[in-house]
Short mmCIF file of C-alpha atoms and ligand atoms in Angstrom, two decimals:
data_model
loop_
_atom_site.label_atom_id
_atom_site.label_comp_id
_atom_site.label_asym_id
_atom_site.label_seq_id
_atom_site.Cartn_x
_atom_site.Cartn_y
_atom_site.Cartn_z
CA MET V 1298 -64.13 -29.90 -6.45
CA LYS V 1299 -62.92 -27.16 -5.38
CA ILE V 1300 -61.83 -26.66 -1.34
CA LYS V 1301 -60.91 -23.05 -0.29
CA VAL V 1302 -57.72 -23.68 2.03
CA ILE V 1303 -57.46 -20.24 4.45
CA ASN V 1304 -54.08 -19.30 5.65
CA PRO V 1305 -55.49 -16.29 8.03
CA ASN V 1306 -52.06 -15.27 8.68
CA THR V 1307 -50.46 -13.10 5.97
CA THR V 1308 -47.59 -14.78 5.61
CA ALA V 1309 -47.39 -16.31 2.04
CA SER V 1310 -44.38 -18.72 2.70
CA MET V 1311 -46.42 -20.30 4.91
CA THR V 1312 -49.47 -20.68 2.61
CA ALA V 1313 -47.08 -22.12 0.34
CA THR V 1314 -46.60 -24.44 2.45
CA ILE V 1315 -49.76 -25.00 3.68
CA ALA V 1316 -50.48 -25.55 0.25
CA ALA V 1317 -47.96 -28.08 -0.43
CA ALA V 1318 -49.75 -30.35 1.89
CA ALA V 1319 -53.26 -29.86 0.57
CA ARG V 1320 -52.51 -30.77 -2.88
CA ALA V 1321 -50.10 -33.82 -1.78
CA VAL V 1322 -53.59 -34.95 -0.53
CA ALA V 1323 -55.39 -33.96 -2.67
CA ALA V 1324 -57.98 -36.31 -4.94
CA PRO V 1325 -56.93 -36.35 -8.67
CA GLY V 1326 -60.85 -33.70 -9.29
CA THR V 1327 -60.06 -31.12 -5.56
CA GLU V 1328 -58.78 -28.59 -6.52
CA ILE V 1329 -56.81 -26.65 -3.84
CA VAL V 1330 -57.28 -22.99 -3.81
CA PRO V 1331 -55.04 -21.71 -1.24
CA ILE V 1332 -54.92 -18.29 -0.56
CA THR V 1333 -53.51 -15.56 2.22
CA SER V 1334 -55.62 -13.14 4.43
CA ARG V 1335 -54.83 -10.02 2.84
CA CYS V 1336 -55.21 -8.04 6.18
CA GLY V 1337 -53.88 -9.31 10.43
CA ALA V 1338 -51.27 -10.53 12.12
CA VAL V 1339 -48.09 -12.04 10.14
CA SER V 1340 -48.33 -14.62 12.60
CA ILE V 1341 -50.94 -15.83 14.67
CA GLU V 1342 -50.02 -16.15 18.66
CA GLY V 1343 -52.61 -15.49 20.61
CA HIS V 1344 -56.94 -14.56 21.24
CA TYR V 1345 -56.08 -10.76 19.93
CA ASP V 1346 -54.12 -11.81 16.46
CA GLU V 1347 -56.79 -14.57 16.51
CA ALA V 1348 -59.94 -12.16 16.83
CA MET V 1349 -58.08 -9.87 14.68
CA SER V 1350 -57.65 -12.55 11.62
CA ILE V 1351 -61.65 -13.27 11.57
CA VAL V 1352 -61.89 -10.07 8.77
CA GLY V 1353 -59.35 -11.64 6.50
CA LEU V 1354 -60.91 -15.08 7.19
CA VAL V 1355 -64.47 -13.28 5.54
CA GLU V 1356 -62.93 -11.46 2.65
CA ALA V 1357 -61.86 -14.79 1.39
CA ILE V 1358 -65.04 -16.62 2.10
CA ASN V 1359 -66.55 -14.08 0.60
CA GLU V 1360 -64.69 -13.29 -2.05
CA ASP V 1361 -65.22 -16.88 -3.05
CA PRO V 1362 -68.58 -17.79 -1.56
CA VAL V 1363 -69.60 -21.11 -3.82
CA ALA V 1364 -66.48 -22.79 -2.75
CA ASP V 1365 -67.08 -26.50 -2.12
CA ALA V 1366 -65.53 -26.89 0.97
CA TYR V 1367 -63.20 -24.79 3.29
CA VAL V 1368 -60.52 -25.11 5.52
CA ILE V 1369 -59.28 -22.53 8.39
CA ALA V 1370 -55.25 -23.01 7.98
CA CYS V 1371 -54.12 -21.97 11.55
CA PHE V 1372 -54.45 -24.91 14.45
CA GLY V 1373 -56.36 -21.96 16.52
CA ASP V 1374 -59.55 -22.51 14.86
CA PRO V 1375 -60.06 -18.59 14.16
CA GLY V 1376 -63.65 -17.83 13.63
CA LEU V 1377 -64.04 -21.12 12.93
CA LEU V 1378 -68.30 -20.33 13.99
CA ALA V 1379 -68.61 -17.51 12.03
CA ALA V 1380 -66.92 -19.30 8.80
CA ARG V 1381 -69.64 -21.89 9.63
CA GLU V 1382 -71.93 -19.03 9.29
CA ILE V 1383 -71.80 -17.09 6.43
CA ALA V 1384 -70.50 -20.29 4.84
CA THR V 1385 -73.23 -23.29 2.50
CA GLY V 1386 -71.08 -24.90 2.05
CA PRO V 1387 -68.46 -27.43 5.47
CA VAL V 1388 -65.67 -25.69 6.60
CA LEU V 1389 -63.51 -28.08 8.21
CA GLY V 1390 -60.67 -25.87 10.79
CA ILE V 1391 -57.18 -27.99 11.48
CA ALA V 1392 -57.45 -28.60 15.13
CA GLU V 1393 -60.55 -29.95 15.11
CA ALA V 1394 -60.01 -32.06 12.10
CA ALA V 1395 -56.77 -33.37 13.00
CA MET V 1396 -57.81 -34.48 16.47
CA HIS V 1397 -60.32 -36.40 15.00
CA ALA V 1398 -58.44 -37.93 13.25
CA ALA V 1399 -56.04 -38.74 15.68
CA SER V 1400 -58.91 -40.31 17.79
CA PHE V 1401 -59.47 -42.39 15.17
CA ILE V 1402 -55.95 -44.20 14.90
CA ALA V 1403 -54.64 -43.68 19.11
CA THR V 1404 -56.00 -44.09 22.51
CA GLY V 1405 -54.45 -41.44 23.36
CA PHE V 1406 -52.68 -38.70 21.76
CA SER V 1407 -50.29 -35.65 22.37
CA ILE V 1408 -50.38 -31.57 20.95
CA VAL V 1409 -46.78 -30.71 19.98
CA THR V 1410 -47.44 -26.72 19.59
CA THR V 1411 -45.46 -23.39 19.52
CA LEU V 1412 -45.58 -21.00 22.14
CA GLU V 1413 -46.68 -21.37 25.54
CA ARG V 1414 -49.08 -18.60 24.82
CA THR V 1415 -50.74 -21.31 22.12
CA ARG V 1416 -50.21 -24.46 24.17
CA ILE V 1417 -53.18 -22.68 26.29
CA ILE V 1418 -55.24 -21.98 23.99
CA ALA V 1419 -54.49 -25.93 22.23
CA GLU V 1420 -56.20 -26.41 25.79
CA HIS V 1421 -58.98 -24.51 25.63
CA LEU V 1422 -59.57 -26.26 21.96
CA VAL V 1423 -59.57 -29.44 23.42
CA ARG V 1424 -61.92 -28.97 25.67
CA ASN V 1425 -64.07 -27.06 23.76
CA TYR V 1426 -64.00 -29.95 21.35
CA GLY V 1427 -65.12 -32.33 24.07
CA MET V 1428 -61.66 -33.90 23.36
CA GLU V 1429 -60.40 -34.32 26.97
CA HIS V 1430 -60.42 -37.91 27.25
CA HIS V 1431 -58.90 -38.51 23.75
CA CYS V 1432 -55.74 -35.86 24.34
CA ARG V 1433 -53.54 -36.70 27.10
CA ARG V 1434 -51.58 -33.17 26.80
CA VAL V 1435 -50.53 -29.95 24.65
CA ARG V 1436 -47.06 -29.41 25.21
CA ALA V 1437 -45.02 -26.47 24.24
CA THR V 1438 -41.78 -25.98 22.05
CA ASP V 1439 -41.69 -22.20 22.34
CA ILE V 1440 -40.96 -21.56 18.84
CA PRO V 1441 -42.54 -18.67 17.38
CA VAL V 1442 -44.79 -19.25 13.95
CA LEU V 1443 -42.25 -17.90 11.37
CA GLU V 1444 -39.45 -19.76 13.19
CA LEU V 1445 -41.02 -22.51 11.54
CA GLU V 1446 -39.73 -21.38 8.06
CA ALA V 1447 -36.03 -19.65 9.64
CA PRO V 1448 -33.09 -23.05 8.41
CA GLU V 1449 -31.28 -21.62 11.38
CA SER V 1450 -33.53 -22.23 14.17
CA ASN V 1451 -33.16 -25.89 14.69
CA SER V 1452 -37.02 -26.06 14.95
CA ARG V 1453 -37.22 -29.68 13.35
CA LYS V 1454 -35.13 -30.88 16.45
CA LEU V 1455 -37.13 -29.65 18.65
CA ILE V 1456 -40.18 -30.45 17.96
CA LEU V 1457 -39.06 -33.81 17.25
CA ALA V 1458 -37.56 -34.06 20.61
CA GLU V 1459 -40.48 -32.88 21.80
CA CYS V 1460 -42.58 -35.43 20.37
CA GLU V 1461 -40.15 -37.90 21.58
CA ARG V 1462 -40.84 -36.80 25.19
CA ALA V 1463 -44.33 -36.98 24.31
CA ILE V 1464 -45.02 -40.72 23.68
CA VAL V 1465 -42.21 -41.66 26.41
CA GLU V 1466 -44.11 -39.46 29.52
CA ASP V 1467 -47.80 -39.43 28.22
CA GLY V 1468 -48.01 -42.62 26.68
CA SER V 1469 -49.33 -41.38 23.67
CA GLY V 1470 -50.03 -43.14 20.20
CA ALA V 1471 -49.93 -40.44 17.74
CA ILE V 1472 -49.05 -37.14 17.31
CA VAL V 1473 -50.82 -33.68 16.13
CA LEU V 1474 -48.78 -31.16 14.99
CA GLY V 1475 -50.61 -27.40 16.45
CA CYS V 1476 -49.09 -25.36 13.90
CA ALA V 1477 -50.27 -24.78 9.78
CA GLY V 1478 -46.56 -24.04 9.58
CA MET V 1479 -45.36 -27.36 10.67
CA ALA V 1480 -47.63 -28.79 7.59
CA ASP V 1481 -44.67 -30.38 6.54
CA LEU V 1482 -43.01 -32.52 8.82
CA ASN V 1483 -45.23 -35.13 9.31
CA ALA V 1484 -42.90 -37.36 7.14
CA TYR V 1485 -39.97 -36.49 9.22
CA LEU V 1486 -41.30 -37.12 12.26
CA GLU V 1487 -43.31 -40.64 11.38
CA ASP V 1488 -40.22 -41.16 10.13
CA LYS V 1489 -37.83 -41.07 13.76
CA LEU V 1490 -40.80 -41.36 15.70
CA GLY V 1491 -42.26 -44.94 14.21
CA VAL V 1492 -46.24 -43.55 15.37
CA PRO V 1493 -48.58 -41.38 13.83
CA VAL V 1494 -47.85 -37.82 12.79
CA ILE V 1495 -51.26 -36.33 12.13
CA ASP V 1496 -51.56 -32.62 10.53
CA GLY V 1497 -53.93 -30.69 10.41
CA VAL V 1498 -54.03 -29.09 7.31
CA THR V 1499 -53.99 -32.82 5.33
CA ALA V 1500 -56.44 -34.54 7.99
CA ALA V 1501 -59.16 -31.19 6.93
CA VAL V 1502 -58.55 -31.66 3.30
CA LYS V 1503 -59.64 -34.94 3.76
CA PHE V 1504 -62.64 -34.90 6.07
CA ALA V 1505 -63.64 -31.77 3.59
CA GLU V 1506 -63.56 -33.91 0.51
CA ALA V 1507 -65.34 -36.67 1.89
CA LEU V 1508 -68.30 -34.22 3.75
CA VAL V 1509 -68.31 -33.07 0.02
CA SER V 1510 -69.20 -36.37 -1.67
CA LEU V 1511 -70.86 -37.20 1.02
CA GLY V 1512 -73.53 -34.34 -0.38
CA LEU V 1513 -73.21 -32.98 3.69
CA ARG V 1514 -73.17 -28.89 3.55
CA THR V 1515 -73.86 -26.67 6.75
CA SER V 1516 -76.88 -26.89 8.90
CA LYS V 1517 -77.86 -24.04 8.04
CA ARG V 1518 -80.71 -24.21 11.22
CA GLY V 1519 -80.52 -23.19 14.62
CA ASP V 1520 -76.46 -21.62 15.32
CA LEU V 1521 -75.11 -21.89 12.03
CA ALA V 1522 -77.97 -20.44 10.45
CA TYR V 1523 -77.14 -17.23 7.95
CA PRO V 1524 -75.79 -14.11 10.39
CA LEU V 1525 -79.21 -11.91 10.76
CA HIS V 1526 -79.33 -8.87 8.28
CA LYS V 1527 -78.25 -5.90 10.44
CA PRO V 1528 -77.14 -2.52 9.96
CA TYR V 1529 -72.74 -2.80 11.06
CA LYS V 1530 -71.37 1.14 12.29
CA GLY V 1531 -67.91 2.09 11.65
CA THR V 1532 -65.01 0.07 9.87
CA LEU V 1533 -66.78 -2.59 9.99
CA SER V 1534 -69.86 -1.14 7.73
CA ALA V 1535 -68.62 -3.30 5.57
CA TYR V 1536 -69.61 -6.24 6.61
CA ALA V 1537 -73.27 -6.15 7.65
CA PRO V 1538 -74.83 -9.72 7.48
CA PRO V 1539 -77.06 -9.09 3.35
CA ASP V 1540 -80.13 -9.35 3.43
CA ARG V 1541 -81.08 -12.93 2.48
CA SER V 1542 -84.73 -13.00 2.52
CA HIS V 1543 -85.18 -13.16 -1.15
CA ALA V 1544 -82.23 -16.63 -1.68
CA PRO V 1545 -83.94 -19.33 -3.07
CA ARG V 1546 -84.21 -21.70 0.02
CA ARG V 1547 -81.54 -24.71 0.67
CA LYS V 1548 -82.48 -28.49 0.37
CA HIS V 1549 -81.67 -29.03 3.67
CA GLY V 1550 -82.23 -25.39 4.90
C1 LIG G 2302 -50.87 -21.02 14.21
C2 LIG G 2302 -51.26 -21.48 13.12
O1 LIG G 2302 -51.42 -22.15 12.60
N1 LIG G 2302 -50.50 -20.12 12.30
C3 LIG G 2302 -50.42 -19.13 12.52
O2 LIG G 2302 -49.92 -18.61 12.63
N2 LIG G 2302 -50.67 -19.32 13.82
N3 LIG G 2302 -51.10 -21.40 15.50
C4 LIG G 2302 -49.78 -21.58 16.17
N4 LIG G 2302 -50.56 -22.64 17.28
O3 LIG G 2302 -48.86 -21.61 16.65
#
């Protein structure tokens, strides 16, 4: 099967980290197709960055509409429901995937993320996903996303220290990493902390494989039906939803 792993920010080096993590867990026979968004912010750290990232995400899905599944590799899960509207295969967001994985293996988890403003966005996600009973706390490290890649930033040690506080102060049994740029940290952190550490990229890839193996695709009834065909004006005219009235009906459609 083919899983397209989309980094909705425009930093190719971060996509390389994400791709390595995804390939390390992919089953034999799963092809990971990593893609860096062609437009938008170099890092996604707020609502505006997220909103602007959705065009690049949509482009990445539309240029390969026959992938078996898609992973949105940014912890804000930007454009998740819009992506599910246009895609036929399952679309997994790394935050949603990581929180579900954590809820299966611990009764309480903490999320350790980047900036304070991103921490607040992750709290919205916890509520949107109904994870309030599982997520004990969302913690910020005040590390900007791109500094995760800078060796001199000391980010590993800062993240480790925040995870240690989470285990002691929150009583959490597992840690969820709150940024795709942390996808290379879970082995290091697990070794130091002695609790499960969940990176959403790997969790999303494995959930995507499971859903595809089960023959499950995105429901096309209700609000995840393909977007209604209509003109879009101005800069977004190229993104007008196509007319699908002659498309073959899907088995579960
Ligand atoms: C992210 C992420 O995963 N990638 C990015 O650019 N921003 N999210 C975050 N919480 O820092």
